[in-house]
Short mmCIF file of C-alpha atoms and ligand atoms in Angstrom, two decimals:
data_model
loop_
_atom_site.label_atom_id
_atom_site.label_comp_id
_atom_site.label_asym_id
_atom_site.label_seq_id
_atom_site.Cartn_x
_atom_site.Cartn_y
_atom_site.Cartn_z
CA UNK A 1 122.67 104.44 91.10
CA UNK A 2 119.38 105.31 92.86
CA UNK A 3 117.93 102.85 95.38
CA UNK A 4 115.03 101.89 93.10
CA UNK A 5 117.56 100.83 90.40
CA UNK A 6 119.52 98.85 92.98
CA UNK A 7 116.43 97.13 94.37
CA UNK A 8 115.07 96.18 90.93
CA UNK A 9 118.49 94.96 89.78
CA UNK A 10 118.23 92.35 92.55
CA UNK A 11 114.62 91.29 92.03
CA UNK A 12 113.63 91.73 88.38
CA UNK A 13 115.98 89.39 86.48
CA UNK A 14 114.38 86.41 88.29
CA UNK A 15 111.05 87.01 86.52
CA UNK A 16 112.51 86.10 83.15
CA UNK A 17 113.61 82.72 84.52
CA UNK A 18 110.15 82.03 85.98
CA UNK A 19 108.44 82.92 82.70
CA UNK A 20 110.93 80.90 80.62
CA UNK A 21 110.45 77.84 82.77
CA UNK A 22 106.63 78.20 82.68
CA UNK A 23 106.74 78.42 78.88
CA UNK A 24 109.02 75.38 78.70
CA UNK A 25 107.24 73.12 81.21
CA UNK A 26 103.60 74.16 80.80
CA UNK A 27 103.40 75.88 77.40
CA UNK A 28 100.48 73.67 76.27
CA UNK A 29 98.39 73.93 79.40
CA UNK A 30 94.99 75.59 78.77
CA UNK A 31 94.01 78.24 81.39
CA UNK A 32 90.97 79.74 79.68
CA UNK A 33 88.82 79.43 76.58
CA UNK A 34 87.14 81.96 74.28
CA UNK A 35 83.37 81.84 73.88
CA UNK A 36 81.55 83.56 71.03
CA UNK A 37 79.94 85.81 73.66
CA UNK A 38 83.30 86.87 75.06
CA UNK A 39 84.71 87.60 71.62
CA UNK A 40 81.68 89.72 70.75
CA UNK A 41 81.58 91.27 74.20
CA UNK A 42 84.89 93.11 74.32
CA UNK A 43 86.89 90.03 75.42
CA UNK A 44 85.40 90.50 78.88
CA UNK A 45 86.89 88.16 81.46
CA UNK A 46 89.25 86.20 79.17
CA UNK A 47 92.47 85.56 81.07
CA UNK A 48 95.05 86.46 78.45
CA UNK A 49 97.22 89.17 80.03
CA UNK A 50 99.95 89.13 82.68
CA UNK A 51 100.02 91.81 85.37
CA UNK A 52 101.93 91.65 88.63
CA UNK A 53 101.46 95.24 89.78
CA UNK A 54 97.81 95.00 90.84
CA UNK A 55 94.65 92.90 90.60
CA UNK A 56 90.93 93.74 90.60
CA UNK A 57 88.75 90.92 91.96
CA UNK A 58 85.10 91.61 91.01
CA UNK A 59 83.95 91.32 94.62
CA UNK A 60 86.73 93.35 96.25
CA UNK A 61 88.19 95.95 93.92
CA UNK A 62 91.73 97.19 93.63
CA UNK A 63 94.54 95.33 95.39
CA UNK A 64 98.04 96.71 94.78
CA UNK A 65 100.78 94.11 95.19
CA UNK A 66 98.64 92.22 97.69
CA UNK A 67 97.51 95.30 99.66
CA UNK A 68 93.83 96.40 99.38
CA UNK A 69 93.70 100.02 98.22
CA UNK A 70 91.77 101.07 101.34
CA UNK A 71 94.90 100.25 103.35
CA UNK A 72 96.95 102.63 101.20
CA UNK A 73 94.86 105.77 101.54
CA UNK A 74 97.25 107.41 104.01
CA UNK A 75 100.33 106.73 101.88
CA UNK A 76 102.03 109.17 99.55
CA UNK A 77 101.85 108.42 95.82
CA UNK A 78 105.65 108.01 95.83
CA UNK A 79 105.24 105.18 98.39
CA UNK A 80 102.62 103.51 96.20
CA UNK A 81 104.89 104.06 93.20
CA UNK A 82 107.69 102.20 94.99
CA UNK A 83 105.20 99.47 95.89
CA UNK A 84 104.04 99.11 92.28
CA UNK A 85 107.57 98.91 90.90
CA UNK A 86 109.16 96.72 93.58
CA UNK A 87 106.32 94.80 95.29
CA UNK A 88 107.09 96.28 98.73
CA UNK A 89 106.42 99.52 100.55
CA UNK A 90 109.58 101.63 100.86
CA UNK A 91 111.59 102.17 104.01
CA UNK A 92 112.07 105.80 105.07
CA UNK A 93 115.45 106.01 103.35
CA UNK A 94 114.13 104.36 100.15
CA UNK A 95 111.26 106.87 100.05
CA UNK A 96 113.62 109.81 100.62
CA UNK A 97 115.93 108.53 97.86
CA UNK A 98 113.05 108.17 95.40
CA UNK A 99 111.74 111.64 96.21
CA UNK A 100 115.14 113.24 95.75
CA UNK A 101 115.70 111.28 92.52
CA UNK A 102 112.37 112.55 91.13
CA UNK A 103 113.21 116.08 92.23
CA UNK A 104 116.53 115.96 90.35
CA UNK A 105 114.86 114.74 87.18
CA UNK A 106 111.92 117.08 87.01
CA UNK A 107 113.07 119.98 84.77
CA UNK A 108 110.75 120.23 81.77
CA UNK A 109 112.53 121.19 78.50
CA UNK A 110 111.41 124.43 76.83
CA UNK A 111 110.38 122.67 73.61
CA UNK A 112 107.46 121.13 75.55
CA UNK A 113 106.05 124.57 76.31
CA UNK A 114 106.69 125.77 72.75
CA UNK A 115 104.66 122.83 71.46
CA UNK A 116 101.85 123.64 73.90
CA UNK A 117 101.74 127.29 72.95
CA UNK A 118 101.48 126.42 69.25
CA UNK A 119 98.15 124.64 69.84
CA UNK A 120 94.70 126.22 69.61
CA UNK A 121 93.54 127.29 73.07
CA UNK A 122 90.24 125.44 72.71
CA UNK A 123 91.98 122.05 72.28
CA UNK A 124 90.83 119.46 74.80
CA UNK A 125 93.26 119.40 77.78
CA UNK A 126 93.75 115.64 77.30
CA UNK A 127 94.84 116.14 73.68
CA UNK A 128 97.32 118.82 74.77
CA UNK A 129 98.62 116.74 77.70
CA UNK A 130 99.10 113.57 75.64
CA UNK A 131 100.83 115.47 72.89
CA UNK A 132 103.24 117.09 75.35
CA UNK A 133 104.16 113.68 76.76
CA UNK A 134 104.93 112.58 73.23
CA UNK A 135 107.28 115.55 72.74
CA UNK A 136 109.42 114.18 75.62
CA UNK A 137 110.14 111.15 73.42
CA UNK A 138 112.95 113.17 71.87
CA UNK A 139 115.02 112.42 74.97
CA UNK A 140 114.08 108.74 75.36
CA UNK A 141 116.90 106.72 76.91
CA UNK A 142 115.20 103.48 75.80
CA UNK A 143 115.17 104.47 72.13
CA UNK A 144 118.74 105.83 72.25
CA UNK A 145 120.06 102.68 73.91
CA UNK A 146 118.07 100.43 71.57
CA UNK A 147 119.64 102.24 68.61
CA UNK A 148 123.05 101.61 70.18
CA UNK A 149 122.26 97.88 70.34
CA UNK A 150 121.49 97.30 74.04
CA UNK A 151 120.93 93.67 75.04
CA UNK A 152 117.47 92.37 75.98
CA UNK A 153 118.41 92.08 79.65
CA UNK A 154 119.04 95.84 79.67
CA UNK A 155 115.56 96.75 78.35
CA UNK A 156 113.95 97.14 81.76
CA UNK A 157 116.75 99.43 82.96
CA UNK A 158 116.32 101.81 80.03
CA UNK A 159 112.52 101.66 80.45
CA UNK A 160 112.98 102.51 84.15
CA UNK A 161 115.12 105.56 83.26
CA UNK A 162 112.42 106.87 80.91
CA UNK A 163 109.74 106.06 83.48
CA UNK A 164 111.45 107.98 86.27
CA UNK A 165 112.03 110.98 83.99
CA UNK A 166 108.43 110.90 82.83
CA UNK A 167 106.92 110.54 86.32
CA UNK A 168 109.18 113.32 87.63
CA UNK A 169 108.04 115.75 84.93
CA UNK A 170 104.40 114.86 84.51
CA UNK A 171 102.94 117.03 87.34
CA UNK A 172 104.66 120.14 86.00
CA UNK A 173 103.45 119.42 82.47
CA UNK A 174 99.89 118.80 83.65
CA UNK A 175 99.90 121.96 85.78
CA UNK A 176 101.34 123.94 82.83
CA UNK A 177 98.47 122.71 80.65
CA UNK A 178 95.96 123.84 83.30
CA UNK A 179 97.34 127.35 83.63
CA UNK A 180 97.71 127.87 79.88
CA UNK A 181 94.39 126.30 78.90
CA UNK A 182 92.35 128.39 81.35
CA UNK A 183 94.37 131.66 81.06
CA UNK A 184 95.41 131.59 84.70
CA UNK A 185 98.71 133.44 84.28
CA UNK A 186 102.33 132.28 84.09
CA UNK A 187 103.37 128.76 85.02
CA UNK A 188 104.29 128.23 88.68
CA UNK A 189 107.65 126.62 89.44
CA UNK A 190 107.75 123.51 91.66
CA UNK A 191 108.61 124.17 95.31
CA UNK A 192 111.68 122.35 96.62
CA UNK A 193 110.87 120.05 99.54
CA UNK A 194 107.17 119.55 98.71
CA UNK A 195 106.11 115.99 97.95
CA UNK A 196 105.15 115.01 94.38
CA UNK A 197 101.35 115.38 94.67
CA UNK A 198 101.42 118.47 96.88
CA UNK A 199 103.75 120.09 94.36
CA UNK A 200 101.27 119.34 91.60
CA UNK A 201 98.54 121.08 93.66
CA UNK A 202 100.93 123.98 94.30
CA UNK A 203 101.75 124.38 90.58
CA UNK A 204 98.05 124.51 89.64
CA UNK A 205 97.99 127.84 91.48
CA UNK A 206 94.53 127.28 92.96
CA UNK A 207 94.05 128.99 96.32
CA UNK A 208 94.56 126.32 98.98
CA UNK A 209 94.28 128.05 102.34
CA UNK A 210 94.02 125.03 104.62
CA UNK A 211 96.00 122.61 102.42
CA UNK A 212 92.82 120.65 101.53
CA UNK A 213 93.68 120.49 97.82
CA UNK A 214 97.13 119.10 98.66
CA UNK A 215 95.57 116.41 100.88
CA UNK A 216 93.06 115.59 98.16
CA UNK A 217 95.76 115.39 95.49
CA UNK A 218 97.81 112.93 97.57
CA UNK A 219 94.78 110.66 97.88
CA UNK A 220 93.70 111.21 94.26
CA UNK A 221 97.15 110.27 92.98
CA UNK A 222 97.23 107.11 95.13
CA UNK A 223 93.76 105.91 94.09
CA UNK A 224 94.20 106.27 90.32
CA UNK A 225 97.68 104.74 89.90
CA UNK A 226 96.84 101.27 88.61
CA UNK A 227 93.89 98.93 87.92
CA UNK A 228 95.54 95.74 86.62
CA UNK A 229 96.31 95.55 82.91
CA UNK A 230 93.02 94.84 81.13
CA UNK A 231 91.58 98.37 81.30
CA UNK A 232 91.77 100.31 78.03
CA UNK A 233 94.69 102.59 78.97
CA UNK A 234 96.95 99.93 80.51
CA UNK A 235 96.08 97.40 77.82
CA UNK A 236 96.87 99.90 75.04
CA UNK A 237 100.10 100.90 76.76
CA UNK A 238 101.19 97.25 77.00
CA UNK A 239 100.40 96.58 73.39
CA UNK A 240 102.34 99.61 72.14
CA UNK A 241 105.31 98.94 74.44
CA UNK A 242 105.42 95.31 73.29
CA UNK A 243 106.60 96.58 69.89
CA UNK A 244 109.50 98.11 71.88
CA UNK A 245 108.10 101.57 71.36
CA UNK A 246 109.59 103.49 74.28
CA UNK A 247 107.60 104.48 77.41
CA UNK A 248 106.74 107.95 76.06
CA UNK A 249 104.99 106.46 73.03
CA UNK A 250 103.34 103.78 75.14
CA UNK A 251 102.09 106.02 77.97
CA UNK A 252 100.85 108.67 75.55
CA UNK A 253 98.97 105.95 73.62
CA UNK A 254 97.48 104.60 76.86
CA UNK A 255 96.36 108.09 77.83
CA UNK A 256 94.60 108.48 74.49
CA UNK A 257 92.48 105.52 75.57
CA UNK A 258 91.93 107.10 78.97
CA UNK A 259 90.41 110.08 77.14
CA UNK A 260 87.31 108.05 76.14
CA UNK A 261 83.99 108.74 77.94
CA UNK A 262 83.52 105.09 78.91
CA UNK A 263 86.96 105.11 80.58
CA UNK A 264 88.79 108.03 82.25
CA UNK A 265 86.80 110.84 80.64
CA UNK A 266 83.84 109.66 82.73
CA UNK A 267 85.10 111.93 85.54
CA UNK A 268 84.49 114.94 83.28
CA UNK A 269 81.07 113.61 82.25
CA UNK A 270 80.07 113.04 85.88
CA UNK A 271 80.85 116.56 87.00
CA UNK A 272 79.07 117.99 83.99
CA UNK A 273 76.05 115.80 84.81
CA UNK A 274 76.07 116.91 88.46
CA UNK A 275 76.31 120.59 87.46
CA UNK A 276 73.42 120.08 85.00
CA UNK A 277 71.33 118.70 87.87
CA UNK A 278 72.16 121.66 90.10
CA UNK A 279 71.34 124.07 87.29
CA UNK A 280 68.05 122.41 86.39
CA UNK A 281 66.77 122.36 89.98
CA UNK A 282 68.40 125.63 90.98
CA UNK A 283 70.33 123.84 93.74
CA UNK A 284 70.29 120.38 95.30
CA UNK A 285 67.19 118.41 94.14
CA UNK A 286 64.84 116.15 96.08
CA UNK A 287 65.34 112.38 95.67
CA UNK A 288 62.25 112.30 93.41
CA UNK A 289 63.63 115.06 91.17
CA UNK A 290 66.99 113.31 90.95
CA UNK A 291 65.30 110.01 90.11
CA UNK A 292 63.37 111.74 87.28
CA UNK A 293 66.57 113.37 85.97
CA UNK A 294 68.41 110.02 85.92
CA UNK A 295 65.49 108.39 84.07
CA UNK A 296 65.59 111.22 81.52
CA UNK A 297 69.30 110.56 80.91
CA UNK A 298 68.66 106.84 80.44
CA UNK A 299 65.67 107.29 78.17
CA UNK A 300 67.67 109.63 75.94
CA UNK A 301 70.00 106.65 75.31
CA UNK A 302 72.91 107.94 77.41
CA UNK A 303 74.71 106.23 80.28
CA UNK A 304 74.73 107.50 83.85
CA UNK A 305 78.41 108.45 84.05
CA UNK A 306 80.40 107.12 86.99
CA UNK A 307 78.19 104.05 87.44
CA UNK A 308 78.86 100.50 86.27
CA UNK A 309 82.10 98.69 85.62
CA UNK A 310 83.46 96.08 83.24
CA UNK A 311 84.94 94.02 86.09
CA UNK A 312 83.65 95.23 89.47
CA UNK A 313 80.40 93.93 90.93
CA UNK A 314 80.57 95.89 94.20
CA UNK A 315 81.00 99.56 95.16
CA UNK A 316 84.46 100.56 93.92
CA UNK A 317 86.69 100.89 97.03
CA UNK A 318 88.28 103.95 95.41
CA UNK A 319 84.78 105.54 95.52
CA UNK A 320 84.53 104.62 99.22
CA UNK A 321 87.93 106.19 99.93
CA UNK A 322 86.83 109.47 98.30
CA UNK A 323 83.45 109.33 100.05
CA UNK A 324 85.15 109.04 103.44
CA UNK A 325 87.51 111.89 102.55
CA UNK A 326 84.57 114.12 101.55
CA UNK A 327 82.54 113.28 104.67
CA UNK A 328 85.49 114.39 106.75
CA UNK A 329 86.69 117.38 104.73
CA UNK A 330 83.66 118.95 102.99
CA UNK A 331 80.41 117.31 104.15
CA UNK A 332 78.36 120.41 103.32
CA UNK A 333 79.80 121.08 99.84
CA UNK A 334 76.75 121.17 97.50
CA UNK A 335 78.39 119.16 94.68
CA UNK A 336 79.78 116.59 97.12
CA UNK A 337 76.36 116.31 98.79
CA UNK A 338 74.80 115.74 95.38
CA UNK A 339 77.35 113.00 94.53
CA UNK A 340 76.39 111.33 97.84
CA UNK A 341 72.70 111.66 97.01
CA UNK A 342 73.26 110.12 93.56
CA UNK A 343 74.86 107.14 95.34
CA UNK A 344 71.65 106.76 97.36
CA UNK A 345 69.29 107.09 94.38
CA UNK A 346 70.95 105.81 91.19
CA UNK A 347 71.98 102.21 92.09
CA UNK A 348 68.31 101.46 92.86
CA UNK A 349 67.38 102.59 89.34
CA UNK A 350 70.21 100.69 87.64
CA UNK A 351 69.41 97.50 89.61
CA UNK A 352 66.05 97.53 87.83
CA UNK A 353 67.66 97.42 84.36
CA UNK A 354 68.43 93.79 83.65
CA UNK A 355 71.24 94.28 81.11
CA UNK A 356 73.37 96.37 83.54
CA UNK A 357 75.74 94.03 85.36
CA UNK A 358 77.09 96.49 87.91
CA UNK A 359 74.77 99.16 89.35
CA UNK A 360 77.42 100.55 91.70
CA UNK A 361 79.55 103.70 91.55
CA UNK A 362 83.09 103.62 90.19
CA UNK A 363 85.91 106.02 91.10
CA UNK A 364 84.79 108.66 88.59
CA UNK A 365 81.39 109.22 90.17
CA UNK A 366 82.79 111.26 93.03
CA UNK A 367 86.35 112.48 92.32
CA UNK A 368 85.22 115.64 90.48
CA UNK A 369 82.87 116.72 93.27
CA UNK A 370 85.91 116.98 95.56
CA UNK A 371 88.08 118.74 92.99
CA UNK A 372 85.26 121.21 92.41
CA UNK A 373 85.02 121.87 96.15
CA UNK A 374 88.72 122.78 96.27
CA UNK A 375 88.48 125.18 93.33
CA UNK A 376 89.44 123.02 90.33
CA UNK A 377 86.17 123.82 88.61
CA UNK A 378 86.87 122.92 84.96
CA UNK A 379 85.55 119.37 84.34
CA UNK A 380 87.34 119.06 80.98
CA UNK A 381 90.64 119.08 82.88
CA UNK A 382 89.80 116.20 85.24
CA UNK A 383 90.98 113.33 83.05
CA UNK A 384 94.44 114.92 82.90
CA UNK A 385 94.63 114.43 86.68
CA UNK A 386 93.61 110.79 86.31
CA UNK A 387 96.36 110.49 83.67
CA UNK A 388 99.08 112.00 85.87
CA UNK A 389 98.47 109.23 88.38
CA UNK A 390 97.82 106.40 85.90
CA UNK A 391 101.19 107.11 84.21
CA UNK A 392 102.81 105.62 87.35
CA UNK A 393 100.97 102.33 86.97
CA UNK A 394 101.55 102.16 83.23
CA UNK A 395 105.28 102.78 83.69
CA UNK A 396 105.53 100.10 86.40
CA UNK A 397 103.80 97.64 84.07
CA UNK A 398 106.14 98.50 81.18
CA UNK A 399 109.21 97.91 83.36
CA UNK A 400 107.83 94.55 84.54
CA UNK A 401 107.02 93.48 80.99
CA UNK A 402 110.46 94.35 79.67
CA UNK A 403 111.96 92.47 82.62
CA UNK A 404 110.10 89.22 81.97
CA UNK A 405 110.67 89.59 78.25
CA UNK A 406 107.11 90.02 76.95
CA UNK A 407 107.24 89.49 73.18
CA UNK A 408 105.38 91.64 70.67
CA UNK A 409 101.61 91.21 71.14
CA UNK A 410 99.89 89.72 68.14
CA UNK A 411 96.55 87.95 68.80
CA UNK A 412 94.72 86.33 65.88
CA UNK A 413 91.62 87.86 64.34
CA UNK A 414 88.89 86.05 62.44
CA UNK A 415 86.15 87.37 60.16
CA UNK A 416 82.44 87.48 61.00
CA UNK A 417 81.77 84.70 58.45
CA UNK A 418 84.53 82.54 59.98
CA UNK A 419 83.03 83.15 63.42
CA UNK A 420 79.58 82.16 62.12
CA UNK A 421 81.02 78.94 60.68
CA UNK A 422 82.87 78.10 63.89
CA UNK A 423 79.82 78.89 66.03
CA UNK A 424 77.48 76.76 63.90
CA UNK A 425 79.87 73.83 63.53
N1 LIG B 1 74.19 103.77 82.60
C1 LIG B 1 73.42 103.28 81.61
N2 LIG B 1 73.64 102.11 80.99
C2 LIG B 1 74.67 101.39 81.44
C3 LIG B 1 75.52 101.80 82.48
C4 LIG B 1 75.25 103.06 83.06
N3 LIG B 1 76.03 103.58 84.01
N4 LIG B 1 76.46 100.84 82.70
C5 LIG B 1 76.23 99.87 81.78
N5 LIG B 1 75.16 100.19 81.02
C6 LIG B 1 74.63 99.47 79.87
C7 LIG B 1 75.71 99.36 78.80
O1 LIG B 1 75.79 100.56 78.05
C8 LIG B 1 75.24 98.16 78.02
O2 LIG B 1 74.17 98.57 77.20
P1 LIG B 1 74.00 97.98 75.68
O3 LIG B 1 74.00 96.49 75.83
O4 LIG B 1 72.72 98.58 75.23
O5 LIG B 1 75.21 98.49 74.94
C9 LIG B 1 74.67 97.27 79.13
O6 LIG B 1 74.34 98.14 80.23
C10 LIG B 1 75.60 96.17 79.61
O7 LIG B 1 76.78 96.77 80.06
P2 LIG B 1 77.69 96.05 81.21
O8 LIG B 1 78.01 94.69 80.72
O9 LIG B 1 77.01 96.19 82.53
O10 LIG B 1 78.95 97.00 81.24
P3 LIG B 1 80.23 97.00 80.26
O11 LIG B 1 81.25 96.10 80.83
O12 LIG B 1 79.86 96.79 78.84
O13 LIG B 1 80.70 98.53 80.39
C11 LIG B 1 81.16 100.57 81.51
C12 LIG B 1 81.29 99.04 81.56
C13 LIG B 1 81.99 101.17 82.64
C14 LIG B 1 81.73 101.08 80.18
C15 LIG B 1 79.68 100.96 81.66
O14 LIG B 1 79.20 100.54 82.92
C16 LIG B 1 79.44 102.44 81.50
O15 LIG B 1 79.30 102.92 80.36
N6 LIG B 1 79.38 103.23 82.62
C17 LIG B 1 79.28 104.66 82.55
C18 LIG B 1 80.62 105.28 82.12
C19 LIG B 1 81.65 105.19 83.22
O16 LIG B 1 81.39 105.50 84.39
N7 LIG B 1 82.88 104.81 82.87
C20 LIG B 1 84.00 104.83 83.81
C21 LIG B 1 84.57 103.44 84.16
C22 LIG B 1 85.67 103.56 85.17
N8 LIG B 1 86.86 104.21 84.63
O17 LIG B 1 87.43 105.06 85.26
O18 LIG B 1 87.34 103.89 83.54
C1 LIG B 2 90.33 101.96 85.66
O1 LIG B 2 90.69 102.48 86.72
O2 LIG B 2 91.13 101.69 84.74
C2 LIG B 2 88.86 101.77 85.44
O3 LIG B 2 88.19 101.47 86.62
C3 LIG B 2 88.50 100.90 84.26
C4 LIG B 2 88.81 99.43 84.34
O4 LIG B 2 89.44 98.93 85.24
O5 LIG B 2 88.34 98.75 83.40
#
């Protein structure tokens, strides 16, 4: 048994007892209410989900298991993975055990590549990536064990098996999509001994002379792992997994939500927007030119991608982490410099628009400028990278939910006329 199994076997069963006793002793206690505005406004702010892996206070941003994300920027994604699953950072031997466990599990079956090669080349990389994750469902341990009649207290163990297999294989799948989609030549095999994120960078096959892409990928994979459970991808994943669909179904479903332009696809939209600016002004613009370009975008009815957030009301700390990385690693890169300039110009414009609640940059406003600097120049691929990392958070949330025994989700809907009646009563 790997150390992560051992550790969770000791800690997870207790959650079910806590939840059972809360339901028994406080089942009728009201912790929130639903206003008409909240119902019509995308359920914003209603406390109706459980998530132990991370939290996102509006005035602070991402905190993973009690640790602010800015304190995790020098960690490896595998360390943050251990933290998400167990609630603690790993010791050196726990980290080594997890890394060797992932290495043993990472062989991608041939049928995955056959499925990829059957698709039209101009498919969106996110559609290809999500579909390939779904093909792995064939080997789901959770589904197999469910069919054999496993008991409820075994659910989290089977979900953990699928999660580890999925996380082990996902960088190779994502890199395979990149090389196939952009005709970059044969797939590149993982390199034994390289850490998870560096191996992903290696398998992309992008020239990485000074190891900058590997350093960026480690940070990128840490920053995107989790963002509590109300965001579209995590929320979707929870809902699907609550029907006891296995982690492959649930993560693939969550990633389909990530592919929307208001969520994870915003990183693609941002880079495209930045490249449009550079093209229009034949290089980096003046602040006045950039201001005019942003106003043009807004007056055409579009959003400024990478700005605003459903929860945050401050600069996203994940943005700050990338900004600091860029200032150190590529301060003169033209796209990075433009992303910095947008940060200086755009919040002032958005602050002047009353309906916008958060004028500040989110993680997507800058990530692509760094990828572009290191030679990953195809914006339509960027959300796949977000997805590789977010799969870790989604899997940790699935395992937690199966451990505390989350039942099938089934909120109640009402019709517009019923809402009108209730509102006017
Ligand atoms: N540019 C223009 N308009 C905006 C922006 C923006 N960046 N942000 C919000 N608004 C508008 C929004 O469209 C809405 O307009 P309307 O009432 O006409 O529909 C109004 O301001 C109120 O929106 P908020 O309550 O401030 O934001 P909400 O919680 O509804 O949405 C986002 C949050 C993130 C969807 C929104 O800020 C947005 O569309 N931002 C740009 C896309 C983006 O960067 N998404 C990535 C989010 C992070 N992620 O990785 O998932
Ligand atoms: C995320 O990382 O999921 C995004 O910032 C969106 C969100 O939290 O709503």
